[in-house]
Coordinates of C-alpha atoms and ligand atoms in Angstrom, one line a residue:
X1 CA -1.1 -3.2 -0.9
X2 CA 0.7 -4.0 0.8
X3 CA 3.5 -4.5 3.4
X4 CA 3.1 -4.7 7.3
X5 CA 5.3 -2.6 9.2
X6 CA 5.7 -2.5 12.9
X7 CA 7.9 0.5 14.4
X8 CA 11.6 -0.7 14.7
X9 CA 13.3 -0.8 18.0
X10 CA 17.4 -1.2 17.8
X11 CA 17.5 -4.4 19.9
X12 CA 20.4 -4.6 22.0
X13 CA 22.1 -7.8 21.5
X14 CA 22.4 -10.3 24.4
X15 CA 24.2 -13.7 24.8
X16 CA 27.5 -15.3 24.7
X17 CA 30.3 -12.8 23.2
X18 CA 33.0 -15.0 24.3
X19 CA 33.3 -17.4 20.8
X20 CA 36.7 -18.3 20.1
X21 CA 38.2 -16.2 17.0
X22 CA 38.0 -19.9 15.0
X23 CA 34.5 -20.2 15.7
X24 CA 33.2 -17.1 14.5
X25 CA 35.4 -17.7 11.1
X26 CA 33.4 -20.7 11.1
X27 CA 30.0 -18.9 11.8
X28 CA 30.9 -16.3 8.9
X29 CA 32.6 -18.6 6.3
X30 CA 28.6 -20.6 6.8
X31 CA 27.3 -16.7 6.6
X32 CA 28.9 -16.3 3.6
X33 CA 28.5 -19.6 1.5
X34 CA 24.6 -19.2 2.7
X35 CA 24.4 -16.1 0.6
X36 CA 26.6 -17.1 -2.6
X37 CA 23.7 -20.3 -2.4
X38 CA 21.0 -17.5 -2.3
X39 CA 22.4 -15.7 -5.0
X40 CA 23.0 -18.0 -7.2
X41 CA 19.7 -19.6 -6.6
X42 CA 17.9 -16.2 -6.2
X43 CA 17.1 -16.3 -11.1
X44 CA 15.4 -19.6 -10.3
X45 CA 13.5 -18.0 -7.1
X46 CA 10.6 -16.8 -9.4
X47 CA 9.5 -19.6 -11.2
X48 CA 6.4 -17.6 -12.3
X49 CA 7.4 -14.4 -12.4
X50 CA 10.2 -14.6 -14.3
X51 CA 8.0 -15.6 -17.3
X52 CA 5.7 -12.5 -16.9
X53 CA 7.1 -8.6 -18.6
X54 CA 8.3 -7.3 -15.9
X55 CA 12.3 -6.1 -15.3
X56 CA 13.9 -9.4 -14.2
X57 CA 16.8 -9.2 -11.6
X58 CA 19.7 -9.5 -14.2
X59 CA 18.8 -6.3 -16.2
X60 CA 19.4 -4.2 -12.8
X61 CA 21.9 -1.6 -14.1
X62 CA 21.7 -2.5 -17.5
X63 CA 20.8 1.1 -18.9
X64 CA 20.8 0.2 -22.6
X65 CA 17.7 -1.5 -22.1
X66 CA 14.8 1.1 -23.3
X67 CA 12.6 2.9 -21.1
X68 CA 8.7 2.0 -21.5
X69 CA 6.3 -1.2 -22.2
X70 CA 8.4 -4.2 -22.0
X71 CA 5.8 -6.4 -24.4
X72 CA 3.6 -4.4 -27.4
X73 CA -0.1 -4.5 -27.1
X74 CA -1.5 -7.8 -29.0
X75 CA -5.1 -7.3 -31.1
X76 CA -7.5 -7.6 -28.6
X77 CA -8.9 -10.8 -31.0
X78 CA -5.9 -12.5 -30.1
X79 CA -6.4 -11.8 -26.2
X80 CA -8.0 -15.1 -24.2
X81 CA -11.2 -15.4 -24.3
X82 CA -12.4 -17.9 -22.2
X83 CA -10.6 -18.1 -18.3
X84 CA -8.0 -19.7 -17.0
X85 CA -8.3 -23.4 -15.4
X86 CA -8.6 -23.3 -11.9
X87 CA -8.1 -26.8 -10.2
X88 CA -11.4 -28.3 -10.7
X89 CA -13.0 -27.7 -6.6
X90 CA -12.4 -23.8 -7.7
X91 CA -14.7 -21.4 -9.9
X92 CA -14.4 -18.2 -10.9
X93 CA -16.8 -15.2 -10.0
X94 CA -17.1 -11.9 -10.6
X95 CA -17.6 -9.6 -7.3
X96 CA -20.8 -7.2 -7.4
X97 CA -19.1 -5.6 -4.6
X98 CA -22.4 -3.3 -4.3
X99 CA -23.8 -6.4 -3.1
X100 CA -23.9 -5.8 0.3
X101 CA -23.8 -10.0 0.6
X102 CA -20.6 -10.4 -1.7
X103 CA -18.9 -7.2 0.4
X104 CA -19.4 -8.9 3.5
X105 CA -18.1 -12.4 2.1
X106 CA -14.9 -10.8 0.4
X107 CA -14.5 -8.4 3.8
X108 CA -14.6 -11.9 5.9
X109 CA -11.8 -13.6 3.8
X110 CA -9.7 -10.1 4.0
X111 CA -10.4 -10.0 7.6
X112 CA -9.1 -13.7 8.4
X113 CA -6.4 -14.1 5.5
X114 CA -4.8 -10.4 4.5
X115 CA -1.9 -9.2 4.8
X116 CA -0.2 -9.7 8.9
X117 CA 3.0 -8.7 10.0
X118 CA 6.0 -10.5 10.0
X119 CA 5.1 -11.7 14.1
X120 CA 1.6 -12.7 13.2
X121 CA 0.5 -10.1 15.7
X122 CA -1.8 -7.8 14.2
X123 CA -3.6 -7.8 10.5
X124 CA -5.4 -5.5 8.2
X125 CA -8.4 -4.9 8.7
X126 CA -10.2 -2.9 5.4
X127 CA -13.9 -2.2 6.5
X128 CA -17.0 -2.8 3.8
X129 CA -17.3 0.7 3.2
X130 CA -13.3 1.2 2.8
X131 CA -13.0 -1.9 0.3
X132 CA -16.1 -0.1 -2.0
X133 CA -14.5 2.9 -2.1
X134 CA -11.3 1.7 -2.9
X135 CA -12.9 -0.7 -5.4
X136 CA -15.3 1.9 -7.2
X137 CA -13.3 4.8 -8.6
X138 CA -14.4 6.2 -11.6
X139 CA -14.5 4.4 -15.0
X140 CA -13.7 1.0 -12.3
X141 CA -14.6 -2.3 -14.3
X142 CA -16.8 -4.9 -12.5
X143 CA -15.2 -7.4 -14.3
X144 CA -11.4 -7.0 -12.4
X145 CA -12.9 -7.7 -9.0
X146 CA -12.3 -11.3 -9.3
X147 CA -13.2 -13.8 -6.7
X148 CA -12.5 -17.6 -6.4
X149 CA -15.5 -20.0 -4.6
X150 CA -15.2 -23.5 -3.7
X151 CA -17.7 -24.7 -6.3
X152 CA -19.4 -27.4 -3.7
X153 CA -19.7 -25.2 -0.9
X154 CA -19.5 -22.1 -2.8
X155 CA -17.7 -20.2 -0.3
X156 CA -15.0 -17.8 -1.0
X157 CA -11.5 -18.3 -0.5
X158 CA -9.6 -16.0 -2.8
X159 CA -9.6 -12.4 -4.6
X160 CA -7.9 -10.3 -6.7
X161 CA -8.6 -6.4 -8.1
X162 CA -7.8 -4.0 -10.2
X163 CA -9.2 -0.4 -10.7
X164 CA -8.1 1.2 -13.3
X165 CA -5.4 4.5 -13.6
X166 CA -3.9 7.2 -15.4
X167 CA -0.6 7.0 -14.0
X168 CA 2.2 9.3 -15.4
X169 CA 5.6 8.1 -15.7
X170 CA 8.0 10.8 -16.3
X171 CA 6.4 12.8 -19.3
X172 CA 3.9 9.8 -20.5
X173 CA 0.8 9.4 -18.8
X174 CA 0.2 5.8 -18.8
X175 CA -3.6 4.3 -18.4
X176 CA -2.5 1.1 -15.8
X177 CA -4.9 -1.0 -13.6
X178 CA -3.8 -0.7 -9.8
X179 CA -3.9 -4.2 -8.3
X180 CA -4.3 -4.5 -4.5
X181 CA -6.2 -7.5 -2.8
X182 CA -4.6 -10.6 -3.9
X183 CA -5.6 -13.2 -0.9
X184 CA -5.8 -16.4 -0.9
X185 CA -7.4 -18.3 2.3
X186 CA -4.9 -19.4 4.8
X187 CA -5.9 -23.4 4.3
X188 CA -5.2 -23.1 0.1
X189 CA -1.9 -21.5 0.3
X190 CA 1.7 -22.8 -1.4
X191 CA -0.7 -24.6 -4.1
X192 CA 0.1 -22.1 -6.8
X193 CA -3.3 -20.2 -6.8
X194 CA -1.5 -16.7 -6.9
X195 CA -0.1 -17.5 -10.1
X196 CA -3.3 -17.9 -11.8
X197 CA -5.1 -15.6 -10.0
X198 CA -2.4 -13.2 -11.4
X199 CA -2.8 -14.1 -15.0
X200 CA -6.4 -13.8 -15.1
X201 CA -6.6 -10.6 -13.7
X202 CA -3.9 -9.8 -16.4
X203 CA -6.2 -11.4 -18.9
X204 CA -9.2 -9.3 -18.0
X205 CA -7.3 -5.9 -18.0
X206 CA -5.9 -6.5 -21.4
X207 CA -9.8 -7.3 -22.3
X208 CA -10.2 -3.7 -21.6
X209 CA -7.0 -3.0 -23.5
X210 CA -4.8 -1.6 -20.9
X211 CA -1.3 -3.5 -21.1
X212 CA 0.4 -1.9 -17.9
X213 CA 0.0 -2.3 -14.0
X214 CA 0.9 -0.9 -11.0
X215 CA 1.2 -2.5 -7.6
X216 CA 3.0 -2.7 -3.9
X217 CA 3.9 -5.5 -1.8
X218 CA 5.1 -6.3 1.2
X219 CA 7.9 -9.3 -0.8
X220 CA 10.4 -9.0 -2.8
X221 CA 9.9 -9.8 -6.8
X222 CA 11.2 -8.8 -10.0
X223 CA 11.8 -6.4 -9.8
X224 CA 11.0 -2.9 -7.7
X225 CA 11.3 0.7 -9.4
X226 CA 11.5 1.6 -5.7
X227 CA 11.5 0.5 -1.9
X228 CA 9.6 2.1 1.0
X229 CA 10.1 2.8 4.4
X230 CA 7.0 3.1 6.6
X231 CA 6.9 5.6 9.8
X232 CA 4.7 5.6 12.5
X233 CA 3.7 8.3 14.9
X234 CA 2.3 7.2 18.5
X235 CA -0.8 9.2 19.0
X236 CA -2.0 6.4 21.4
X237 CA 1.2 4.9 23.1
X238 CA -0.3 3.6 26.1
X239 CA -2.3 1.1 23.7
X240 CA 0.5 0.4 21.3
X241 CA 2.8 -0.7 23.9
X242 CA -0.1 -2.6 25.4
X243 CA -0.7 -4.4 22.6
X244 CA 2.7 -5.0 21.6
X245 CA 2.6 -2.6 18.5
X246 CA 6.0 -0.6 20.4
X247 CA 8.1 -0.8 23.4
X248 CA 8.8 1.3 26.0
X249 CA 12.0 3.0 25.0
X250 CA 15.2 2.9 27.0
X251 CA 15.0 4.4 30.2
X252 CA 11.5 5.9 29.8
X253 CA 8.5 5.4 32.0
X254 CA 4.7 5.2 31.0
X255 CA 4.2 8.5 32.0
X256 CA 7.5 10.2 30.1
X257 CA 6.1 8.4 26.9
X258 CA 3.0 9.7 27.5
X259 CA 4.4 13.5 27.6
X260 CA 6.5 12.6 24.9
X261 CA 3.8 12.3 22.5
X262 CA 1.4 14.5 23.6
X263 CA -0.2 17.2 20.9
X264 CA -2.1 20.4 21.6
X265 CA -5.6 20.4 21.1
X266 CA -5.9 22.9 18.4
X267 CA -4.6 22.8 14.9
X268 CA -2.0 25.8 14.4
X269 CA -2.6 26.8 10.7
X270 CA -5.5 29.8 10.5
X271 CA -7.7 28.5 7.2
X272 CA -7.4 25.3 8.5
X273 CA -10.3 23.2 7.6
X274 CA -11.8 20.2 5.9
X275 CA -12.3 19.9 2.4
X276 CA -15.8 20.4 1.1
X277 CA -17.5 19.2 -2.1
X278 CA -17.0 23.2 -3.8
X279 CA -13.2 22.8 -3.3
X280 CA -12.6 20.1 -5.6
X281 CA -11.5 22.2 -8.5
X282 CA -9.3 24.0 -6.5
X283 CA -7.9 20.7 -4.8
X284 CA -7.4 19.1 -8.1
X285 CA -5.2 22.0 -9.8
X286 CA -3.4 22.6 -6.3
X287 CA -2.4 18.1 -6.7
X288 CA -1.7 18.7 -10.1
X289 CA 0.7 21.3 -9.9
X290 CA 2.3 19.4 -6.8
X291 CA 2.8 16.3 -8.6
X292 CA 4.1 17.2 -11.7
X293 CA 7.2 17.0 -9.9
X294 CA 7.7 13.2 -8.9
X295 CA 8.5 10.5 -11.5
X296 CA 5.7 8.2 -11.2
X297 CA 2.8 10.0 -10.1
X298 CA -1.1 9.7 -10.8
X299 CA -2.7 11.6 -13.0
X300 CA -5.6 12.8 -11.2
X301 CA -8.9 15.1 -12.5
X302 CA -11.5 16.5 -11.2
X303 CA -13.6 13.2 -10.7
X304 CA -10.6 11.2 -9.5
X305 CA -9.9 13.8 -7.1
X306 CA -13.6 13.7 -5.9
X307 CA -13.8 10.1 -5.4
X308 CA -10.4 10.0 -4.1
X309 CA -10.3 12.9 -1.6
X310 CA -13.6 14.1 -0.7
X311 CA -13.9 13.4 2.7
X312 CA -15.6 10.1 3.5
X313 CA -16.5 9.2 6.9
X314 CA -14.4 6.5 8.8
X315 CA -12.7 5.6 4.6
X316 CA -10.2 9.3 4.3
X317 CA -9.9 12.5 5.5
X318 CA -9.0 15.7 3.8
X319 CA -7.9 18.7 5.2
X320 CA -7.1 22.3 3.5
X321 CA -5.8 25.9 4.2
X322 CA -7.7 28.5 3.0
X323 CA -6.7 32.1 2.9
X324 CA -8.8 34.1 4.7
X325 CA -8.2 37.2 2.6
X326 CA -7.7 35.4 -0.8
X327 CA -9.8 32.6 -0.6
X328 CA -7.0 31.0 -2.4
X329 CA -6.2 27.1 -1.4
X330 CA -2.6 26.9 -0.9
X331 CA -2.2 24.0 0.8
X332 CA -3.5 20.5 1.5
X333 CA -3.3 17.2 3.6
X334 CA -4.7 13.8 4.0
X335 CA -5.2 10.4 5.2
X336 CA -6.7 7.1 5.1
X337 CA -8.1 4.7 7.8
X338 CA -7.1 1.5 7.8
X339 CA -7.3 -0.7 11.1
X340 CA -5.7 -3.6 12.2
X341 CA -7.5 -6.7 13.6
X342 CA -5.2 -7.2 17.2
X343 CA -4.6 -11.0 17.1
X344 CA -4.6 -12.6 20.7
X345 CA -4.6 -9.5 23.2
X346 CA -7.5 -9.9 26.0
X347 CA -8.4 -6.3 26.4
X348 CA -7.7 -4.6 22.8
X349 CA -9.4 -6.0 19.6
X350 CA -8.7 -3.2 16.7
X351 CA -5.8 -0.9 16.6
X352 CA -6.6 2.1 14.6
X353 CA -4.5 3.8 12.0
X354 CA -3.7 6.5 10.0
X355 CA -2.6 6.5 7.0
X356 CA -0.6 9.5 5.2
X357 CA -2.0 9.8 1.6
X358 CA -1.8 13.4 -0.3
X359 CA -0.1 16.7 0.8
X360 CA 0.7 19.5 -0.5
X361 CA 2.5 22.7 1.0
X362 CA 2.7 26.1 -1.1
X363 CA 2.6 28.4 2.0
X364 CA 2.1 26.6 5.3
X365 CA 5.6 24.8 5.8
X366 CA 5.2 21.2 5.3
X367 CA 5.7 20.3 8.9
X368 CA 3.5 22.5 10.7
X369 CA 0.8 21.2 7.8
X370 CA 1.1 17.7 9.1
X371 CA 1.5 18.4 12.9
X372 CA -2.2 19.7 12.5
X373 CA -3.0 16.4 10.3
X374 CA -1.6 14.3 13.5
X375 CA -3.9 16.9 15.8
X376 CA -6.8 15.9 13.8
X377 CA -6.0 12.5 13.9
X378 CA -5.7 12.0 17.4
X379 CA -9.0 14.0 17.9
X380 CA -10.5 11.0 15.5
X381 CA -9.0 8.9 17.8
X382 CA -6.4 7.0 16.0
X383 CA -4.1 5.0 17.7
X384 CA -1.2 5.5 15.1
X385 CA 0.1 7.8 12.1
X386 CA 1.5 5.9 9.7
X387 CA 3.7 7.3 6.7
X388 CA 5.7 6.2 3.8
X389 CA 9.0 8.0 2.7
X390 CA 7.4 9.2 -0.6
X391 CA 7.1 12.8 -2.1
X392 CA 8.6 15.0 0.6
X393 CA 7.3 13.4 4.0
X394 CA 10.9 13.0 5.1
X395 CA 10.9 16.4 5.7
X396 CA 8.9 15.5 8.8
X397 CA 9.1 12.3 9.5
X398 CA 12.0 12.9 12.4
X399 CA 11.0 16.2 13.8
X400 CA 6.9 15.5 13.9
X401 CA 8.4 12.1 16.4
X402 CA 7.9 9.3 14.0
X403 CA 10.3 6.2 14.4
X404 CA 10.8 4.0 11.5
X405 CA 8.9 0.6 11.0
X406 CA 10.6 -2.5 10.4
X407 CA 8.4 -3.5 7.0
X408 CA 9.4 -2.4 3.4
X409 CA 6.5 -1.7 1.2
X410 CA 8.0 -2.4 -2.7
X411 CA 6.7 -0.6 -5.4
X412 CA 6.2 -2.5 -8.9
X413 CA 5.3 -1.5 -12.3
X414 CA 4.1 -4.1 -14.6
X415 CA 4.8 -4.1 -18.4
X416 CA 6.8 -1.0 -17.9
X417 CA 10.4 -0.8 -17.1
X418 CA 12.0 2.1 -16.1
X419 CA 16.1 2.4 -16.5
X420 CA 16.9 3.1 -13.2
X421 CA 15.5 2.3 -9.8
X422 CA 13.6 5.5 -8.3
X423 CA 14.4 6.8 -4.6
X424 CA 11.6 6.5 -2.7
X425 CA 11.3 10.4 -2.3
X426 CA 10.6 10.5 -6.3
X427 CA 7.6 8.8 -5.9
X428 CA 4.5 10.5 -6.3
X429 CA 2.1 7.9 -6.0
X430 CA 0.2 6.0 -3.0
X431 CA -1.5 3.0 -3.5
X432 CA -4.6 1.8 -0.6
Ligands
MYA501 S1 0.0 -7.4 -2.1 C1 -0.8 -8.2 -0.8 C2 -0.7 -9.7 -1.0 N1 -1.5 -10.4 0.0 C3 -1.1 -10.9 1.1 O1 0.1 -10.8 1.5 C4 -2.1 -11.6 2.0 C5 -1.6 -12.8 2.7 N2 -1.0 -13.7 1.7 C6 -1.7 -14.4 0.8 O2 -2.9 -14.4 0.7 C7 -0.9 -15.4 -0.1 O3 0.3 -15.6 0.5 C8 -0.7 -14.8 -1.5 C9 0.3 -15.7 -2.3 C10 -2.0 -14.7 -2.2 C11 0.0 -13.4 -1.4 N3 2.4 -10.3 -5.2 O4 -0.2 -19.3 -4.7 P1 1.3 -19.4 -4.4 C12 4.1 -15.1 -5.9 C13 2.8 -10.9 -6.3 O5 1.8 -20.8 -4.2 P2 0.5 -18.2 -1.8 C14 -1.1 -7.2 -3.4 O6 -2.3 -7.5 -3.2 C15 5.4 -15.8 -5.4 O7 6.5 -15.0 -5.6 N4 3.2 -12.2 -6.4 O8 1.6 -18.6 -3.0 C16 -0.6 -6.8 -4.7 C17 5.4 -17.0 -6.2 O9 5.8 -16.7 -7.6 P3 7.3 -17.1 -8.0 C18 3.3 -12.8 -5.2 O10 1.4 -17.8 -0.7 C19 -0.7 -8.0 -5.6 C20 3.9 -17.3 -6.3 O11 3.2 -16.1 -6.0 C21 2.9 -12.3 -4.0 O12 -0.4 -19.3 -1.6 C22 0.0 -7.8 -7.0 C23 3.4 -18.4 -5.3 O13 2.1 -18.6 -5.5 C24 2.5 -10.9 -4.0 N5 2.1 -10.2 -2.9 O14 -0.3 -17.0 -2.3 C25 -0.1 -9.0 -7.9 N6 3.1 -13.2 -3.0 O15 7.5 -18.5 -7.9 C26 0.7 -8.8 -9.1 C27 3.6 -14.3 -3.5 O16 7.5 -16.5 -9.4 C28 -0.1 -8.0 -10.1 N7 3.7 -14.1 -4.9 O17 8.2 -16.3 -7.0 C29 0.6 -8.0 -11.5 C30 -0.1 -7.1 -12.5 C31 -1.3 -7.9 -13.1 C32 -2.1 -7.0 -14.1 C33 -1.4 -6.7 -15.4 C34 -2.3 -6.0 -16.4 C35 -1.6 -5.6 -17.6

């Protein structure tokens, strides 16, 4: 991932209205030649990404461009061998992330250096056992958890992954590598690291010859095939105002807020219940099914469905409905934890969130599915419910009390261009 996202309060504008009608011409005409500038400058914005197969700004809306790989696979003789050059303090390693030595060294440079919101308030906070899950899915390559060391010291200021995918694109399942992870430490940014960091990891996967990629961010490149919308829903809001994560809205007090977002203590669905190790086939046709129906989707078996799904303690939670006559799964919800490290706040370190990952609904309406997912949640004691406006969670994103967050998480496809940009709701896909 990723993009931070903090819920998104309409702030009520304050100051001096009383500008003269020639001043704010003035203050608009500036407005406006500030954005021609941008515009024209934005095709020389991406000095390294506009050299790399991806769909470049000026081929938005140009349709009689083909659908599919940008670049044809090149013999795998002809694919680098040796690395790329780092500046000469730098080496490259390989990550035995089942080192419990190199997961605490690449968890301490995530910790300090990932991914923060746009006030420097809060930051990701991927635990050991989160990162080797997300890291180890089946068929995963050692070889694409790439790591950067200061060769003197030998300590570790940057990383990059990739796991690999079957990701379906309309009617082609595509085999992709998913990249997440790309940090470099706070001291070595603006030096061009990213860049190579990129390639290499590029250079690597097509080692294993897979030629396409798929990854989110929190920026905007060249060039999204969509745009996300993150939701949060309080479960905690006495702590997320404390800390600054929301406000108190308009004319509400503590306690109103309080009652607000209050949930009952039992789940309302009968067959509710978490998924066991038995109900993986079932899960996996149940996903199947369900996500045959969005654009860009994974393509997920049996073993990707029991790494990915099977309840894992603290890492993600899965929750079914089982028919008590039938014993027929029919429906089926989920999430991920991910906490944030709370930067500067004397009485609350870690902020602890949910996030949604894979529903489905057959029988039990969508909404009443994911009111028992925030029930569970809460029990777990999260803080926050966080969800994207994927698959069909808009369907509940209003009613279940979640406000919209202020970050945009892009999705990207590397390699691969599609002919149109997707809506967010055609996306089947949820990367960590
Ligand atoms: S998204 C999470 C990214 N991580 C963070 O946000 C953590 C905090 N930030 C940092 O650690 C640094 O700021 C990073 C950039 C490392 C992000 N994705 O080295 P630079 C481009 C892609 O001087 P730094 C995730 O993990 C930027 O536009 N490119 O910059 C998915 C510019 O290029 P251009 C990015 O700030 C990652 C160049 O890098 C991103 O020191 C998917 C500047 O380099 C970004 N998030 O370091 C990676 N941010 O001039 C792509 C900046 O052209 C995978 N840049 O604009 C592609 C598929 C590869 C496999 C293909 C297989 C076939």
């Amino acid at each position: 991932m990723a993009g931070y996202s903090e819920p998104n309060e309409n702030h009520v504008t304050s100051g001096d209205n009383s500008e003269s009608p020639e001043n704010e011409s003035e203050v608009s005409i500036d407005a406006l030649a500030r954005k021609v500038q941008e515009s024209l400058s934005l095709a020389k914005r991406h000095k390294f990404w506009e050299t790399q197969p991806v769909g470049q700004f000026n081929e938005l809306g140009d349709t009689s461009l083909p659908e599919g790989p940008i670049e044809q696979p090149t013999p795998l003789s002809e694919v680098k061998q040796e690395p790329y050059n780092l500046p000469s303090p730098y080496e490259w390693i390989t990550c035995d992330i089942d080192s419990e030595e190199v997961c605490a060294e690449v968890y301490n440079l995530l910790t300090n250096n990932y991914v923060e919101d746009d006030e420097n308030m809060f930051r990701f906070n991927y635990s050991k056992e989160f990162l080797r899950w997300a890291l180890r899915p089946p068929g995963y390559f050692r070889s694409w958890h790439i790591g950067v060391r200061v060769k003197s010291s030998k300590k570790l200021v940057a990383f990059i992954t990739g796991i690999p995918a079957r990701i379906r694109v309309r009617n082609t399942v595509v085999l992709m590598a998913e990249v997440n992870f790309l940090c470099v430490h706070k001291k070595l940014r603006s030096k061009r690291l990213a860049p190579v960091m990129i390639k290499e990891v590029t250079r690597r996967v097509h080692l294993e010859n897979i030629w396409q990629a798929a990854y989110t961010a929190g920026v905007v490149l060249p060039t999204p095939v969509t745009t996300c919308q993150y939701w949060h829903r309080s479960l905690n809001p006495k702590k997320l105002i404390e800390v600054g994560f929301s406000r108190l809205g308009a004319r509400m007090t503590m306690s109103r807020t309080i009652k607000l977002y209050k949930l009952s203590d039992q789940t309302a669905t009968p067959g509710f219940r978490k998924m066991e190790p038995h109900d993986v086939p079932a899960v996996t046709r149940l996903l199947r099914n369900y996500l045959q129906q969005f654009a860009v989707a994974p393509d997920f078996d049996v073993d990707d469905v029991e790494h990915w799904l099977l309840p894992k303690e603290d890492v993600v939670e899965s929750y079914m409905v089982e028919s008590s006559e039938t014993h027929e799964i029919t429906d089926f919800c989920s999430f991920y934890s991910l906490p944030s490290s709370i930067l500067g706040n004397q009485n609350h370190s870690v902020l602890k969130a949910a996030y949604s990952y894979y529903n489905v609904s057959t029988k039990t309406p969508l909404l009443q599915l994911m009111s028992d997912a925030l029930i569970v949640a809460k029990k777990k004691d999260f803080d926050v419910f966080n969800a994207l406006d994927v698959m069909h969670n808009e369907t509940f994103l209003k009613e279940l009390k979640f406000g919209p967050g202020d970050g945009k998480l892009h999705y990207y496809l590397y390699n691969y261009r599609l002919k149109h940009v997707l809506r967010s709701s055609e996306l089947g896909l949820v990367l960590l």
